[in-house]
Short mmCIF file of C-alpha atoms in Angstrom, two decimals:
data_model
loop_
_atom_site.label_atom_id
_atom_site.label_comp_id
_atom_site.label_asym_id
_atom_site.label_seq_id
_atom_site.Cartn_x
_atom_site.Cartn_y
_atom_site.Cartn_z
CA MET A 1027 0.00 0.00 0.00
CA THR A 1028 1.19 3.51 -0.66
CA ILE A 1029 0.44 7.04 0.42
CA SER A 1030 1.58 9.53 -2.17
CA GLY A 1031 3.88 12.28 -1.09
CA LYS A 1032 7.43 13.16 -0.11
CA MET A 1033 9.24 13.25 3.20
CA LYS A 1034 12.49 14.68 4.55
CA ALA A 1035 15.25 12.31 5.64
CA ALA A 1036 18.68 12.85 7.19
CA VAL A 1037 20.90 10.59 5.08
CA LEU A 1038 24.44 9.42 5.82
CA THR A 1039 26.02 9.81 2.36
CA LYS A 1040 29.57 9.01 3.47
CA PRO A 1041 31.43 8.89 6.81
CA GLY A 1042 31.20 12.30 8.44
CA THR A 1043 28.55 13.63 6.08
CA ILE A 1044 24.79 13.78 6.63
CA GLU A 1045 22.56 15.51 4.10
CA ILE A 1046 18.84 16.32 4.22
CA GLU A 1047 17.16 14.66 1.25
CA GLU A 1048 13.64 14.42 -0.09
CA ARG A 1049 12.39 10.85 -0.46
CA ASP A 1050 9.11 9.13 -1.21
CA ILE A 1051 6.95 8.24 1.78
CA PRO A 1052 7.60 4.47 2.14
CA ALA A 1053 5.09 1.88 0.97
CA PHE A 1054 3.76 -0.52 3.60
CA GLY A 1055 2.58 -4.12 3.43
CA PRO A 1056 -0.55 -5.83 4.76
CA ASP A 1057 1.09 -6.63 8.11
CA GLN A 1058 2.79 -3.26 8.44
CA ALA A 1059 1.95 0.22 9.68
CA LEU A 1060 3.09 3.59 8.41
CA VAL A 1061 4.32 5.70 11.33
CA ARG A 1062 4.89 9.44 11.43
CA ILE A 1063 8.09 9.77 13.43
CA ARG A 1064 7.93 12.34 16.23
CA ALA A 1065 11.13 11.71 18.23
CA VAL A 1066 14.38 9.79 17.68
CA GLY A 1067 17.26 9.41 20.11
CA LEU A 1068 20.84 9.65 18.87
CA CYS A 1069 22.65 6.44 19.89
CA GLY A 1070 26.35 5.69 20.21
CA SER A 1071 26.05 3.16 17.40
CA ASP A 1072 24.70 5.91 15.12
CA VAL A 1073 27.76 8.01 15.98
CA HIS A 1074 30.05 5.07 15.23
CA TYR A 1075 28.49 4.58 11.78
CA TYR A 1076 28.76 8.34 11.19
CA GLU A 1077 32.45 8.43 12.12
CA HIS A 1078 33.69 5.13 10.72
CA GLY A 1079 31.07 3.81 8.29
CA ARG A 1080 30.96 0.45 9.99
CA ILE A 1081 30.60 -1.48 13.25
CA GLY A 1082 32.39 -4.81 13.06
CA PRO A 1083 30.93 -6.78 10.14
CA TYR A 1084 28.14 -4.23 9.53
CA ILE A 1085 29.38 -1.92 6.78
CA VAL A 1086 27.57 1.08 5.30
CA GLU A 1087 27.96 0.43 1.58
CA TYR A 1088 25.52 3.05 0.25
CA PRO A 1089 23.66 6.11 1.57
CA MET A 1090 21.46 5.16 4.51
CA ILE A 1091 19.27 6.69 7.20
CA LEU A 1092 20.46 6.22 10.78
CA GLY A 1093 18.43 6.27 14.01
CA HIS A 1094 16.63 3.43 15.81
CA GLU A 1095 15.40 4.90 19.13
CA ALA A 1096 12.04 6.07 17.87
CA ALA A 1097 8.43 6.90 18.66
CA GLY A 1098 5.60 8.39 16.65
CA GLU A 1099 2.01 8.29 15.49
CA VAL A 1100 0.39 5.60 13.35
CA VAL A 1101 -0.82 7.14 10.09
CA ALA A 1102 -2.12 4.08 8.24
CA VAL A 1103 -2.16 0.30 8.62
CA GLY A 1104 -2.25 -2.72 6.32
CA GLY A 1105 -5.30 -4.93 6.04
CA GLU A 1106 -3.94 -7.62 8.39
CA VAL A 1107 -3.07 -5.27 11.26
CA ARG A 1108 -5.18 -5.55 14.41
CA ASN A 1109 -3.00 -4.30 17.28
CA VAL A 1110 -2.82 -0.60 16.35
CA VAL A 1111 -5.05 1.89 14.56
CA PRO A 1112 -4.44 5.19 12.75
CA GLY A 1113 -3.97 8.04 15.17
CA GLN A 1114 -2.46 5.85 17.88
CA ARG A 1115 0.71 7.04 19.65
CA VAL A 1116 3.38 4.33 19.76
CA THR A 1117 6.94 3.47 20.67
CA ILE A 1118 8.85 1.37 18.15
CA GLU A 1119 10.86 -1.77 18.84
CA PRO A 1120 13.37 -1.55 15.99
CA GLY A 1121 14.33 -5.21 15.40
CA VAL A 1122 11.97 -7.11 13.09
CA THR A 1123 12.79 -10.79 13.62
CA CYS A 1124 11.84 -13.76 11.46
CA GLY A 1125 9.61 -15.48 14.06
CA ARG A 1126 10.51 -18.91 12.65
CA CYS A 1127 14.06 -19.75 13.73
CA ALA A 1128 14.95 -21.74 16.87
CA TYR A 1129 15.88 -18.55 18.76
CA CYS A 1130 12.60 -16.83 17.97
CA LYS A 1131 10.60 -19.91 18.93
CA ALA A 1132 12.51 -20.18 22.21
CA GLY A 1133 11.72 -16.56 23.07
CA GLN A 1134 15.34 -15.43 22.50
CA TYR A 1135 14.38 -13.43 19.45
CA ASN A 1136 17.14 -10.87 19.99
CA LEU A 1137 19.52 -13.61 18.81
CA CYS A 1138 17.60 -14.17 15.54
CA PRO A 1139 20.19 -14.37 12.72
CA ASP A 1140 17.77 -12.83 10.23
CA VAL A 1141 16.70 -9.75 12.19
CA GLU A 1142 16.05 -6.57 10.21
CA PHE A 1143 17.15 -3.87 12.63
CA LEU A 1144 16.56 -0.19 11.95
CA ALA A 1145 19.77 1.71 11.08
CA THR A 1146 21.88 -1.45 10.83
CA PRO A 1147 23.13 -1.95 7.27
CA PRO A 1148 21.49 -2.59 4.89
CA TYR A 1149 18.31 -1.30 6.60
CA ASP A 1150 17.37 2.37 6.88
CA GLY A 1151 16.49 3.89 10.23
CA ALA A 1152 14.24 6.59 11.62
CA PHE A 1153 15.96 9.97 11.15
CA CYS A 1154 13.15 10.82 8.76
CA GLU A 1155 9.49 11.79 8.81
CA TYR A 1156 7.92 8.37 8.12
CA ILE A 1157 8.83 4.70 8.38
CA ALA A 1158 6.98 1.50 7.51
CA ILE A 1159 7.41 -1.37 9.96
CA ARG A 1160 5.70 -4.62 10.87
CA ALA A 1161 2.91 -3.64 13.22
CA ASP A 1162 3.73 -6.11 16.00
CA MET A 1163 6.85 -4.02 16.67
CA LEU A 1164 4.65 -1.11 17.78
CA PHE A 1165 3.60 -0.61 21.40
CA PRO A 1166 0.91 1.93 22.34
CA ILE A 1167 1.85 4.66 24.80
CA PRO A 1168 -0.49 6.73 26.99
CA ASP A 1169 -1.41 10.25 25.91
CA SER A 1170 0.39 11.58 28.98
CA MET A 1171 3.76 10.20 27.84
CA SER A 1172 5.95 12.45 25.70
CA TYR A 1173 7.35 11.14 22.44
CA GLU A 1174 10.84 11.81 23.80
CA LYS A 1175 10.22 9.47 26.73
CA ALA A 1176 8.71 6.89 24.41
CA ALA A 1177 11.75 7.00 22.11
CA LEU A 1178 14.06 6.30 25.07
CA ILE A 1179 12.25 3.06 25.87
CA GLU A 1180 14.70 1.53 23.37
CA PRO A 1181 17.90 2.33 25.33
CA LEU A 1182 16.02 1.67 28.58
CA SER A 1183 15.34 -1.80 27.20
CA VAL A 1184 19.07 -2.45 27.06
CA GLY A 1185 19.24 -1.61 30.77
CA LEU A 1186 16.21 -3.76 31.58
CA HIS A 1187 17.72 -6.72 29.74
CA ALA A 1188 21.07 -6.19 31.51
CA ILE A 1189 19.36 -6.23 34.90
CA ARG A 1190 17.50 -9.41 34.00
CA ARG A 1191 20.67 -11.06 32.69
CA GLY A 1192 22.41 -10.06 35.92
CA GLU A 1193 19.57 -11.52 38.02
CA LEU A 1194 19.52 -8.50 40.30
CA ALA A 1195 17.68 -9.27 43.53
CA VAL A 1196 15.85 -6.71 45.65
CA GLY A 1197 18.23 -4.97 48.04
CA GLU A 1198 21.44 -5.90 46.23
CA THR A 1199 24.28 -3.51 45.39
CA VAL A 1200 24.97 -2.81 41.72
CA VAL A 1201 27.89 -0.86 40.26
CA ILE A 1202 27.57 0.55 36.75
CA MET A 1203 30.72 1.34 34.78
CA GLY A 1204 30.00 4.26 32.45
CA MET A 1205 27.37 6.92 33.03
CA GLY A 1206 26.48 7.63 29.43
CA PRO A 1207 22.83 7.32 28.34
CA ILE A 1208 22.86 3.49 28.46
CA GLY A 1209 24.52 3.49 31.87
CA ILE A 1210 22.06 6.00 33.32
CA LEU A 1211 19.06 4.17 31.90
CA ALA A 1212 20.50 0.92 33.29
CA LEU A 1213 20.58 2.82 36.59
CA LEU A 1214 16.87 3.56 36.17
CA ALA A 1215 16.23 -0.12 35.42
CA ALA A 1216 18.17 -1.15 38.55
CA LYS A 1217 16.25 1.35 40.67
CA THR A 1218 12.95 0.03 39.31
CA ALA A 1219 14.05 -3.55 40.06
CA GLY A 1220 14.65 -2.68 43.73
CA ALA A 1221 18.42 -2.35 43.97
CA GLY A 1222 19.47 -1.39 47.48
CA ARG A 1223 22.49 0.59 46.38
CA ILE A 1224 23.46 1.88 42.93
CA ILE A 1225 27.01 3.10 42.39
CA GLY A 1226 27.84 4.99 39.19
CA VAL A 1227 31.40 5.18 37.84
CA ASP A 1228 32.69 7.60 35.20
CA LEU A 1229 35.42 10.07 34.29
CA GLU A 1230 33.11 13.04 33.76
CA ALA A 1231 31.75 15.01 36.72
CA PHE A 1232 28.85 16.20 34.53
CA ARG A 1233 27.65 12.66 33.93
CA LEU A 1234 28.06 11.66 37.56
CA GLU A 1235 26.00 14.66 38.61
CA ARG A 1236 23.22 13.55 36.25
CA ALA A 1237 23.49 9.99 37.61
CA LEU A 1238 22.83 11.30 41.12
CA GLN A 1239 19.82 13.22 39.83
CA MET A 1240 18.49 9.97 38.30
CA GLY A 1241 18.80 8.05 41.56
CA ALA A 1242 22.35 6.79 42.04
CA THR A 1243 23.10 6.42 45.73
CA ASP A 1244 26.84 6.95 45.23
CA VAL A 1245 29.23 7.91 42.42
CA ILE A 1246 32.92 7.39 41.81
CA ASN A 1247 34.88 9.93 39.75
CA LEU A 1248 37.82 8.10 38.18
CA ARG A 1249 39.72 11.37 37.80
CA GLU A 1250 39.73 11.75 41.57
CA GLU A 1251 39.96 8.27 43.06
CA ASP A 1252 40.69 4.64 42.24
CA ALA A 1253 37.52 2.71 41.48
CA GLN A 1254 38.37 -0.34 43.56
CA SER A 1255 39.50 1.60 46.62
CA ALA A 1256 36.38 3.74 46.49
CA LEU A 1257 34.15 0.70 46.04
CA LEU A 1258 35.68 -1.04 49.05
CA ARG A 1259 35.08 2.10 51.09
CA LEU A 1260 31.47 2.44 49.97
CA THR A 1261 30.61 -1.21 50.59
CA ASN A 1262 32.59 -1.72 53.81
CA GLY A 1263 34.92 -4.10 51.99
CA ARG A 1264 32.23 -6.37 50.55
CA LYS A 1265 32.12 -5.07 46.95
CA ALA A 1266 29.04 -5.18 44.70
CA ASP A 1267 26.73 -8.08 43.98
CA LEU A 1268 26.39 -7.11 40.32
CA ALA A 1269 28.53 -5.03 37.97
CA ILE A 1270 27.26 -3.72 34.63
CA GLU A 1271 29.83 -2.49 32.13
CA THR A 1272 28.45 0.02 29.61
CA ALA A 1273 31.56 2.08 28.80
CA GLY A 1274 32.79 -0.25 26.08
CA ASN A 1275 36.49 -0.53 26.85
CA GLY A 1276 38.74 -3.28 28.14
CA ARG A 1277 39.88 -1.45 31.27
CA ALA A 1278 36.28 -0.89 32.35
CA ALA A 1279 35.49 -4.58 31.77
CA GLN A 1280 38.45 -5.63 33.92
CA SER A 1281 37.43 -3.12 36.58
CA ALA A 1282 33.88 -4.50 36.54
CA LEU A 1283 35.30 -7.96 37.16
CA GLN A 1284 37.27 -6.71 40.17
CA SER A 1285 34.23 -4.83 41.50
CA VAL A 1286 32.04 -7.77 42.49
CA ARG A 1287 32.20 -10.00 45.54
CA ARG A 1288 33.05 -13.69 45.35
CA GLY A 1289 30.11 -15.39 43.63
CA GLY A 1290 29.04 -12.10 42.07
CA ARG A 1291 27.88 -11.38 38.53
CA VAL A 1292 29.25 -9.22 35.73
CA VAL A 1293 27.16 -8.17 32.74
CA LEU A 1294 28.96 -6.79 29.67
CA VAL A 1295 26.96 -4.31 27.60
CA GLY A 1296 29.52 -1.99 26.00
CA LEU A 1297 31.38 -2.94 22.82
CA PRO A 1298 35.13 -2.22 22.87
CA GLN A 1299 36.69 -1.16 19.57
CA GLU A 1300 39.19 -4.02 19.83
CA ASN A 1301 37.98 -7.56 19.11
CA GLU A 1302 39.78 -9.10 22.09
CA THR A 1303 39.85 -7.86 25.68
CA PRO A 1304 42.01 -9.52 28.35
CA LEU A 1305 40.17 -10.86 31.38
CA SER A 1306 41.75 -12.87 34.19
CA ILE A 1307 40.40 -16.40 33.85
CA PRO A 1308 42.06 -17.56 37.13
CA TYR A 1309 40.36 -14.66 38.95
CA ILE A 1310 36.96 -15.55 37.44
CA VAL A 1311 37.36 -19.22 38.35
CA ASP A 1312 38.79 -18.68 41.83
CA ASN A 1313 35.97 -16.30 42.74
CA GLU A 1314 33.24 -18.16 40.83
CA ILE A 1315 32.10 -15.02 39.03
CA ASP A 1316 29.36 -15.25 36.41
CA VAL A 1317 30.19 -13.22 33.28
CA ARG A 1318 27.32 -12.63 30.85
CA GLY A 1319 26.92 -10.70 27.63
CA VAL A 1320 23.97 -8.57 26.56
CA PHE A 1321 22.89 -8.28 22.93
CA ARG A 1322 20.18 -5.66 22.64
CA TYR A 1323 17.09 -6.95 24.52
CA ARG A 1324 14.00 -9.11 24.32
CA ASN A 1325 10.47 -8.92 25.75
CA THR A 1326 11.19 -5.57 27.40
CA TYR A 1327 8.88 -3.07 25.72
CA PRO A 1328 5.72 -3.61 27.82
CA THR A 1329 7.87 -3.21 30.95
CA GLY A 1330 9.61 -0.21 29.41
CA VAL A 1331 6.29 1.52 28.76
CA ALA A 1332 5.23 0.87 32.37
CA VAL A 1333 8.53 2.18 33.75
CA MET A 1334 8.43 5.35 31.66
CA ASN A 1335 4.82 5.89 32.69
CA GLY A 1336 5.69 5.59 36.36
CA GLU A 1337 5.10 8.44 38.75
CA GLY A 1338 8.05 10.76 39.13
CA ILE A 1339 10.07 9.52 36.14
CA ASP A 1340 11.84 12.65 34.93
CA LEU A 1341 14.25 12.30 31.99
CA GLU A 1342 15.34 15.93 31.89
CA PRO A 1343 18.73 15.02 33.42
CA VAL A 1344 19.22 12.56 30.52
CA ILE A 1345 17.88 14.54 27.55
CA THR A 1346 20.35 17.40 27.20
CA ASP A 1347 19.47 18.52 23.67
CA ARG A 1348 16.45 18.59 21.34
CA LEU A 1349 17.10 19.45 17.69
CA PRO A 1350 15.00 19.47 14.50
CA LEU A 1351 15.63 16.97 11.72
CA GLU A 1352 17.37 19.65 9.66
CA GLU A 1353 20.09 19.88 12.33
CA THR A 1354 20.86 16.15 12.48
CA ALA A 1355 24.43 16.68 11.23
CA ALA A 1356 25.03 19.25 13.98
CA ALA A 1357 23.65 16.77 16.51
CA PHE A 1358 26.26 14.20 15.52
CA GLU A 1359 29.08 16.72 15.80
CA LYS A 1360 27.81 17.81 19.21
CA ALA A 1361 27.70 14.18 20.40
CA ILE A 1362 31.31 13.69 19.31
CA HIS A 1363 32.89 16.92 20.51
CA GLU A 1364 30.86 17.96 23.57
CA LYS A 1365 30.83 14.82 25.69
CA ASN A 1366 31.40 16.78 28.88
CA SER A 1367 28.04 18.53 28.49
CA THR A 1368 25.94 16.16 26.37
CA LEU A 1369 24.10 12.97 27.28
CA LYS A 1370 21.12 12.12 25.09
CA ILE A 1371 20.31 14.17 21.99
CA VAL A 1372 16.78 13.76 20.65
CA ILE A 1373 15.90 14.62 17.06
CA LEU A 1374 12.35 15.91 16.50
CA PRO A 1375 11.36 15.38 12.83
#
């Protein structure tokens, strides 16, 4: 099905260059919906594609639209769609899986080898005015929820999945390495799950200040003190029950390993630029530490909507900038060069 007309799109034409182009409004199939995009968060993976044109095996080989943290309004639906209707406000889960493979059937659909994920080559993303997507990837949001909040359910989902993978129990102590947007939203997920103590670790005082505003009980500034010494002080020598690494570097991963008690758990979220990161196997074995990876998320969106709709959830400490679609290129440059004053940038098409 088609709706005639044109739309604006912010297109990555080559590394370091984004241009505003006019494109046809996308056609949509019988099981799809056409969504008018209202808010899109700028993710670290978008920045990586912008700077380098690739992430591991995923290579940008032709002009593409970035952006996968999105929310908007349903404009039209295909004949088979029953879960949403035109006019409905929705948040968008960006990974369309096959639904047939062993992983999908087991409920581990985030591991589907045939996923079509927004803004992962060769698939376009949501820095544009309209997208067409299979309708079961859309989740209604209440009228009281802003589109900006709804867009950030995607990075919140990473935090929710990390907390689940780490099996955080009520009252436990969690330390989070890296207070970027993913780290702070993992903090929100830990708070929602009933963590007794949440310790944020980062190099930037600005980010640690925002972490405290979002509910961290303690923070450690790596420019001022050693992480392990500070952690021992804060926990009376016991260390954390769970460490979540979101910074994406080998030193942070090793520090996360050292941060948990014997029998503790470490969840790795961040992706280092290098393919191999040294970890002490004897230390892991001797202390019986569980080390788990996180790849995106699964079955998190209903919970994410409920969390974002909770009383007192204020994302103003996280959303530092709101820019129109026409200024998408400037948003990328700001994310790269102003890390000491920028957390989450939201594009408003």
